[in-house]
């Protein structure tokens, strides 16, 4: 990892290059997850001002956008394409600066051997994450989250799977691979870069409530540190995608058949 980190730091940046790097980070965050974080904060404040506990309110992650099946499908595919575009933007900007996908742990030859670590990370984060959500909801610190509110179309399950994969790729590439790499280039310490990445991840999940923000901040600390130590990003994308697939598809299939889901 030392050679990778050396390539990321490179020669010391002059003031113009530092300013350009900060501007680039700012633009990326405005286009992607930065404004989402600010919007989530406003949503949480608005929800807190409502009468009753947060757990009495509901937020849906994947919602139908039209009563017409084909138009709804196209809306969902546009949302997926937007997330894919965010991931591509992060990879492109790193590539333009001399850091290719392999340098941040996305080499194609690594994908097969990263499946098992991805499964382990999914279990380590997913099971405690569900318990944390249920506890936070019971304490009134979290809204009732509906991972899927799509109507029962023939395309619902494949679209939810695509959405999970696109969301995982966008978040892990931008919030971990891109942001930490850029902060390293600005000579931020590993701990400071990790904290910034985790806080960003937690911020844009605050629309789910305090529990959602805190739970994702903790997830960000685990995922970010794993990447800093191993320089392998595939396991994060695999784990995140699996967690979201189980949440999205599992909720859609089980919500009318079990009583323990809020």
Coordinates of C-alpha atoms in Angstrom, one line a residue:
X1 CA 0.0 0.0 0.0
X2 CA 2.9 2.3 0.5
X3 CA 3.6 2.6 -3.2
X4 CA 0.0 3.4 -3.9
X5 CA -0.1 6.0 -1.2
X6 CA 3.2 7.5 -2.5
X7 CA 1.6 7.8 -6.0
X8 CA -1.4 9.5 -4.5
X9 CA 0.8 12.0 -2.6
X10 CA 3.2 12.6 -5.4
X11 CA 5.1 15.9 -5.4
X12 CA 4.0 18.6 -2.9
X13 CA 1.1 20.6 -4.3
X14 CA 1.6 24.3 -4.9
X15 CA -1.1 26.7 -3.8
X16 CA -2.7 26.8 -7.2
X17 CA -2.9 23.0 -7.3
X18 CA -4.3 22.8 -3.8
X19 CA -7.0 25.4 -4.6
X20 CA -7.9 23.4 -7.8
X21 CA -8.1 20.2 -5.8
X22 CA -10.4 21.8 -3.2
X23 CA -12.6 23.2 -6.0
X24 CA -12.8 19.8 -7.7
X25 CA -13.8 18.1 -4.4
X26 CA -16.4 20.8 -3.8
X27 CA -17.9 20.4 -7.3
X28 CA -18.0 16.6 -6.9
X29 CA -19.7 16.9 -3.5
X30 CA -22.3 19.4 -4.8
X31 CA -23.1 17.2 -7.8
X32 CA -23.2 14.0 -5.7
X33 CA -23.5 13.4 -1.9
X34 CA -22.7 16.7 -0.4
X35 CA -26.0 18.4 -1.2
X36 CA -27.7 15.2 -0.3
X37 CA -26.2 15.5 3.2
X38 CA -27.4 19.0 3.6
X39 CA -30.9 18.1 2.4
X40 CA -31.0 15.1 4.8
X41 CA -30.1 17.4 7.7
X42 CA -33.0 19.7 6.7
X43 CA -35.3 16.7 6.4
X44 CA -34.4 15.5 9.9
X45 CA -35.0 19.0 11.4
X46 CA -38.4 19.2 9.6
X47 CA -39.3 15.7 10.9
X48 CA -38.2 16.6 14.5
X49 CA -40.5 19.6 14.4
X50 CA -43.5 17.4 13.6
X51 CA -45.7 16.2 16.5
X52 CA -45.0 12.7 17.7
X53 CA -41.9 10.6 17.7
X54 CA -39.7 10.1 14.6
X55 CA -40.7 6.4 14.6
X56 CA -44.3 7.5 13.8
X57 CA -43.2 8.9 10.5
X58 CA -42.3 6.9 7.4
X59 CA -39.7 7.4 4.7
X60 CA -39.5 5.3 1.5
X61 CA -36.2 4.7 -0.3
X62 CA -37.4 3.3 -3.7
X63 CA -40.8 4.9 -4.7
X64 CA -43.0 4.6 -7.7
X65 CA -42.8 7.7 -9.8
X66 CA -45.8 7.1 -12.1
X67 CA -49.0 5.1 -12.2
X68 CA -47.9 4.0 -15.7
X69 CA -45.7 0.9 -15.5
X70 CA -43.4 1.7 -18.4
X71 CA -42.9 5.4 -17.4
X72 CA -42.3 4.3 -13.8
X73 CA -39.6 1.8 -15.1
X74 CA -37.9 4.5 -17.1
X75 CA -37.9 6.9 -14.1
X76 CA -36.2 4.1 -12.0
X77 CA -33.7 3.4 -14.8
X78 CA -32.9 7.2 -14.9
X79 CA -32.2 7.2 -11.2
X80 CA -29.9 4.2 -11.6
X81 CA -28.1 5.9 -14.5
X82 CA -27.6 9.0 -12.4
X83 CA -25.8 6.9 -9.7
X84 CA -23.7 5.1 -12.3
X85 CA -22.7 8.5 -13.6
X86 CA -21.6 9.7 -10.2
X87 CA -19.4 6.6 -9.9
X88 CA -18.0 7.2 -13.4
X89 CA -17.3 10.8 -12.5
X90 CA -15.1 9.8 -9.5
X91 CA -13.2 7.2 -11.5
X92 CA -12.7 9.6 -14.4
X93 CA -11.3 12.4 -12.3
X94 CA -8.9 10.1 -10.5
X95 CA -7.9 8.6 -13.9
X96 CA -7.2 12.1 -15.3
X97 CA -4.8 12.7 -12.4
X98 CA -2.9 9.4 -13.0
X99 CA -4.7 7.1 -10.6
X100 CA -6.5 4.4 -12.5
X101 CA -9.2 2.1 -11.1
X102 CA -6.7 -0.6 -10.2
X103 CA -4.8 1.8 -8.0
X104 CA -7.8 2.2 -5.7
X105 CA -8.6 -1.5 -5.6
X106 CA -10.9 -2.0 -8.6
X107 CA -8.6 -4.2 -10.8
X108 CA -10.7 -6.7 -12.8
X109 CA -8.4 -9.6 -11.8
X110 CA -9.1 -8.9 -8.1
X111 CA -12.9 -9.2 -8.3
X112 CA -13.1 -12.9 -7.9
X113 CA -10.9 -13.1 -4.9
X114 CA -12.7 -10.2 -3.3
X115 CA -16.1 -11.9 -3.2
X116 CA -15.5 -13.7 0.1
X117 CA -14.2 -10.6 1.9
X118 CA -17.3 -8.8 0.5
X119 CA -19.6 -11.5 1.9
X120 CA -17.9 -11.3 5.3
X121 CA -18.2 -7.5 5.4
X122 CA -21.8 -7.8 4.4
X123 CA -22.5 -10.0 7.4
X124 CA -20.4 -7.9 9.8
X125 CA -22.2 -4.8 8.9
X126 CA -25.6 -6.0 7.7
X127 CA -26.8 -8.1 10.7
X128 CA -25.7 -5.5 13.4
X129 CA -27.1 -2.8 11.2
X130 CA -30.5 -4.3 11.1
X131 CA -30.5 -4.8 14.9
X132 CA -29.3 -1.2 15.3
X133 CA -32.1 0.1 13.2
X134 CA -34.7 -1.9 15.1
X135 CA -33.4 -0.6 18.4
X136 CA -33.2 3.0 17.2
X137 CA -36.7 2.7 15.9
X138 CA -38.0 1.3 19.2
X139 CA -36.3 4.2 21.0
X140 CA -38.0 6.8 18.7
X141 CA -34.7 7.9 17.1
X142 CA -35.4 6.6 13.6
X143 CA -38.2 7.0 11.1
X144 CA -39.9 3.9 9.8
X145 CA -37.8 3.1 6.7
X146 CA -39.5 1.4 3.8
X147 CA -36.6 0.1 1.6
X148 CA -39.1 -0.4 -1.3
X149 CA -42.4 1.3 -2.0
X150 CA -42.5 0.3 -5.7
X151 CA -45.7 -1.1 -7.1
X152 CA -45.8 -4.8 -7.9
X153 CA -44.6 -4.6 -11.5
X154 CA -42.9 -7.5 -13.3
X155 CA -39.6 -5.5 -13.3
X156 CA -39.6 -4.6 -9.6
X157 CA -37.0 -7.1 -8.4
X158 CA -34.4 -6.6 -11.2
X159 CA -34.7 -2.9 -10.8
X160 CA -34.2 -3.1 -7.1
X161 CA -31.1 -5.2 -7.6
X162 CA -29.8 -2.7 -10.2
X163 CA -30.5 0.2 -7.8
X164 CA -28.6 -1.6 -5.0
X165 CA -25.6 -2.2 -7.2
X166 CA -25.5 1.3 -8.6
X167 CA -26.0 2.8 -5.1
X168 CA -23.1 0.7 -3.8
X169 CA -20.8 1.7 -6.6
X170 CA -21.6 5.4 -6.4
X171 CA -21.2 5.6 -2.6
X172 CA -18.0 3.5 -2.3
X173 CA -16.2 5.0 -5.2
X174 CA -17.1 8.6 -4.3
X175 CA -17.1 8.6 -0.5
X176 CA -14.2 6.2 0.0
X177 CA -12.0 5.8 -3.1
X178 CA -12.3 9.3 -4.5
X179 CA -12.6 11.4 -1.4
X180 CA -10.0 9.8 0.7
X181 CA -7.6 9.7 -2.2
X182 CA -8.0 13.4 -2.8
X183 CA -7.6 14.2 0.9
X184 CA -4.4 12.2 1.0
X185 CA -3.2 14.4 -1.9
X186 CA -3.9 17.4 0.3
X187 CA -1.7 15.7 2.9
X188 CA -4.6 15.0 5.3
X189 CA -3.8 12.3 7.8
X190 CA -5.4 8.8 7.4
X191 CA -7.6 9.4 10.5
X192 CA -8.8 12.8 9.4
X193 CA -9.6 11.5 5.9
X194 CA -11.4 8.5 7.4
X195 CA -13.4 10.8 9.7
X196 CA -14.4 13.1 6.8
X197 CA -15.5 10.2 4.7
X198 CA -17.6 8.6 7.5
X199 CA -19.2 11.9 8.5
X200 CA -20.2 12.5 4.8
X201 CA -21.7 9.0 4.7
X202 CA -23.6 9.6 7.9
X203 CA -24.9 13.0 6.8
X204 CA -26.8 12.0 3.7
X205 CA -28.5 9.2 5.7
X206 CA -29.9 11.6 8.3
X207 CA -33.3 11.7 6.5
X208 CA -33.8 8.3 8.1
X209 CA -33.3 9.7 11.6
X210 CA -30.5 10.0 14.1
X211 CA -30.1 6.2 14.1
X212 CA -29.7 6.1 10.4
X213 CA -27.0 8.8 10.4
X214 CA -25.1 7.3 13.3
X215 CA -25.4 3.7 11.9
X216 CA -24.0 4.8 8.6
X217 CA -21.2 6.8 10.2
X218 CA -20.1 3.7 12.0
X219 CA -20.4 1.8 8.7
X220 CA -18.2 4.4 7.1
X221 CA -15.5 4.1 9.7
X222 CA -15.4 0.3 9.2
X223 CA -15.5 0.5 5.4
X224 CA -13.0 3.4 5.1
X225 CA -10.5 1.8 7.5
X226 CA -10.7 -1.5 5.6
X227 CA -9.9 0.2 2.4
X228 CA -7.1 2.2 3.9
X229 CA -5.5 -0.9 5.2
X230 CA -6.1 -3.2 2.2
X231 CA -6.5 -0.8 -0.8
X232 CA -9.3 -3.1 -2.0
X233 CA -12.5 -1.4 -3.0
X234 CA -14.3 -4.4 -4.5
X235 CA -15.2 -5.9 -1.1
X236 CA -16.9 -2.7 -0.1
X237 CA -19.0 -2.5 -3.3
X238 CA -19.9 -6.2 -3.0
X239 CA -20.8 -5.9 0.7
X240 CA -22.8 -2.7 0.2
X241 CA -24.7 -4.1 -2.8
X242 CA -25.6 -7.3 -0.9
X243 CA -26.8 -5.4 2.1
X244 CA -29.0 -3.2 -0.1
X245 CA -30.3 -6.1 -2.2
X246 CA -31.4 -8.0 1.0
X247 CA -33.0 -4.8 2.3
X248 CA -34.7 -3.7 -0.9
X249 CA -35.8 -7.1 -2.3
X250 CA -36.3 -8.7 1.1
X251 CA -38.6 -5.9 2.3
X252 CA -40.6 -6.0 -0.9
X253 CA -41.2 -9.7 -0.6
X254 CA -41.7 -10.0 3.2
X255 CA -43.4 -6.8 4.3
X256 CA -46.9 -8.3 4.0
X257 CA -45.9 -11.6 5.5
X258 CA -44.0 -10.9 8.7
X259 CA -44.9 -8.9 11.8
X260 CA -41.5 -7.8 13.1
X261 CA -40.7 -5.3 10.4
X262 CA -41.8 -1.8 11.5

